[in-house]
Amino acid sequence: MRVGRIAHELIRLGHPVVAVDESAEMLRHVRGAEVVQARIEELDLGRRFACVLLASHLVNTSDTVQRRAFLDAWARHVAENGVVLIERHEPSWAPEEGIRGRMGEVTIALQDVRIAPGCVSATVCYEADGRTWRHGFDALVFDDHGRDQELQAAGLRMTRVLDERGAWVEARLYSSA
Ligand SMILES: C[S@@+](CC[C@H](N)C(=O)[O-])C[C@H]1O[C@@H](n2cnc3c(N)ncnc32)[C@H](O)[C@@H]1O
């Protein structure tokens, strides 16, 4: 289980962290952070932060209503001069079928990969102890230009790509960028 992949590292570096997840089970494993069990789309803490993070490719949801709700949630929680850091599938992402890796005893593989312009669909297959769990997904490409309008509609704009792969991007409130 990848719990606190980023939160625990930020806490180790001395940053105060508010960890949000809809899953109480996941939050039970978080140590040293304020935890909030909520759907991000509905989150309204009435506070603003210097940095708001949305990890794990949630931004690649193919549900446009949900994506807009994510963008609105960032915009209501980021401070005037703060940053929103987004982990996305890099826009050129074109995964191949086959084994992606192992987490302990669990083998993770991609099956039924379909790549269409602007969208990658596949089934993730987890295998452990002879048991299998499959999870299908459609990942919408979140590229540097095409999403501008969506960001702007939420009062945000993309200000920087942060890594070579283009998997992390920075956005700011439109008024402060
Ligand atoms: C793959 S895990 C990643 C865990 C960890 N946050 C990380 O990035 O390494 C995805 C997590 O996102 C949570 N999640 C998915 N959709 C969510 C939503 N709309 N609101 C809040 N949490 C959500 C799931 O409960 C799960 O714990």
Tab-separated table of N, CA and C and ligand atoms in Angstrom, residues 2-6 20-23 26 38-41 55-56 58 66 70 87, ligand 1:
chain	number	residue	atom	x	y	z
A	2	ARG	N	0.610	2.210	-0.897
A	2	ARG	CA	1.426	3.437	-0.947
A	2	ARG	C	0.743	4.525	-0.130
A	3	VAL	N	0.892	4.463	1.170
A	3	VAL	CA	0.258	5.483	2.004
A	3	VAL	C	1.312	6.502	2.401
A	4	GLY	N	1.001	7.789	2.250
A	4	GLY	CA	1.912	8.838	2.696
A	4	GLY	C	3.169	8.938	1.864
A	5	ARG	N	3.134	8.470	0.636
A	5	ARG	CA	4.307	8.553	-0.262
A	5	ARG	C	4.888	9.960	-0.265
A	6	ILE	N	4.036	10.967	-0.336
A	6	ILE	CA	4.496	12.351	-0.355
A	6	ILE	C	4.315	12.989	1.022
A	20	VAL	N	-5.654	14.619	2.867
A	20	VAL	CA	-7.073	14.402	2.540
A	20	VAL	C	-7.211	13.123	1.739
A	21	ASP	N	-8.127	12.285	2.152
A	21	ASP	CA	-8.441	11.072	1.375
A	21	ASP	C	-9.870	10.693	1.712
A	22	GLU	N	-10.572	10.102	0.741
A	22	GLU	CA	-11.946	9.674	1.040
A	22	GLU	C	-11.945	8.381	1.846
A	23	SER	N	-10.791	7.712	1.906
A	23	SER	CA	-10.717	6.414	2.556
A	23	SER	C	-10.179	6.520	3.978
A	26	MET	N	-7.093	4.317	4.462
A	26	MET	CA	-5.812	4.906	4.054
A	26	MET	C	-5.339	5.911	5.106
A	38	ALA	N	-12.512	13.056	3.286
A	38	ALA	CA	-13.465	13.777	2.420
A	38	ALA	C	-13.175	13.454	0.972
A	39	ARG	N	-14.192	13.612	0.146
A	39	ARG	CA	-13.952	13.594	-1.295
A	39	ARG	C	-13.358	14.950	-1.651
A	40	ILE	N	-12.286	14.949	-2.422
A	40	ILE	CA	-11.598	16.203	-2.740
A	40	ILE	C	-12.559	17.173	-3.417
A	41	GLU	N	-13.424	16.651	-4.284
A	41	GLU	CA	-14.362	17.497	-5.029
A	41	GLU	C	-15.228	18.339	-4.098
A	55	ALA	N	-2.087	14.429	-6.198
A	55	ALA	CA	-1.170	13.408	-6.720
A	55	ALA	C	-1.939	12.258	-7.358
A	56	SER	N	-1.170	11.238	-7.712
A	56	SER	CA	-1.728	9.947	-8.140
A	56	SER	C	-2.608	10.025	-9.379
A	58	LEU	N	-5.024	11.726	-10.300
A	58	LEU	CA	-6.473	11.937	-10.194
A	58	LEU	C	-6.934	12.950	-11.235
A	66	GLN	N	-16.086	15.797	-12.691
A	66	GLN	CA	-15.211	15.564	-11.537
A	66	GLN	C	-13.920	16.386	-11.644
A	70	PHE	N	-12.372	19.088	-9.067
A	70	PHE	CA	-11.009	19.084	-8.506
A	70	PHE	C	-10.385	20.474	-8.645
A	87	GLU	N	0.184	16.034	-10.056
A	87	GLU	CA	0.859	14.865	-10.653
A	87	GLU	C	-0.076	14.276	-11.706
B	1	LIG	C1	-3.197	5.219	-5.555
B	1	LIG	S1	-3.720	5.816	-4.004
B	1	LIG	C2	-2.435	6.964	-3.681
B	1	LIG	C3	-2.153	7.203	-2.262
B	1	LIG	C4	-1.257	8.404	-1.973
B	1	LIG	N1	-2.104	9.623	-1.874
B	1	LIG	C5	-0.198	8.650	-3.028
B	1	LIG	O1	-0.344	9.528	-3.855
B	1	LIG	O2	0.792	7.927	-3.043
B	1	LIG	C6	-5.054	6.885	-4.475
B	1	LIG	C7	-5.778	7.444	-3.252
B	1	LIG	O3	-6.675	8.439	-3.695
B	1	LIG	C8	-7.881	8.325	-2.933
B	1	LIG	N2	-8.932	8.963	-3.742
B	1	LIG	C9	-9.330	8.625	-4.989
B	1	LIG	N3	-10.277	9.473	-5.432
B	1	LIG	C10	-10.472	10.387	-4.431
B	1	LIG	C11	-11.335	11.522	-4.285
B	1	LIG	N4	-12.144	11.890	-5.282
B	1	LIG	N5	-11.291	12.214	-3.128
B	1	LIG	C12	-10.461	11.845	-2.132
B	1	LIG	N6	-9.619	10.770	-2.196
B	1	LIG	C13	-9.625	10.058	-3.344
B	1	LIG	C14	-8.059	6.846	-2.718
B	1	LIG	O4	-8.865	6.590	-1.582
B	1	LIG	C15	-6.602	6.395	-2.518
B	1	LIG	O5	-6.227	6.401	-1.164
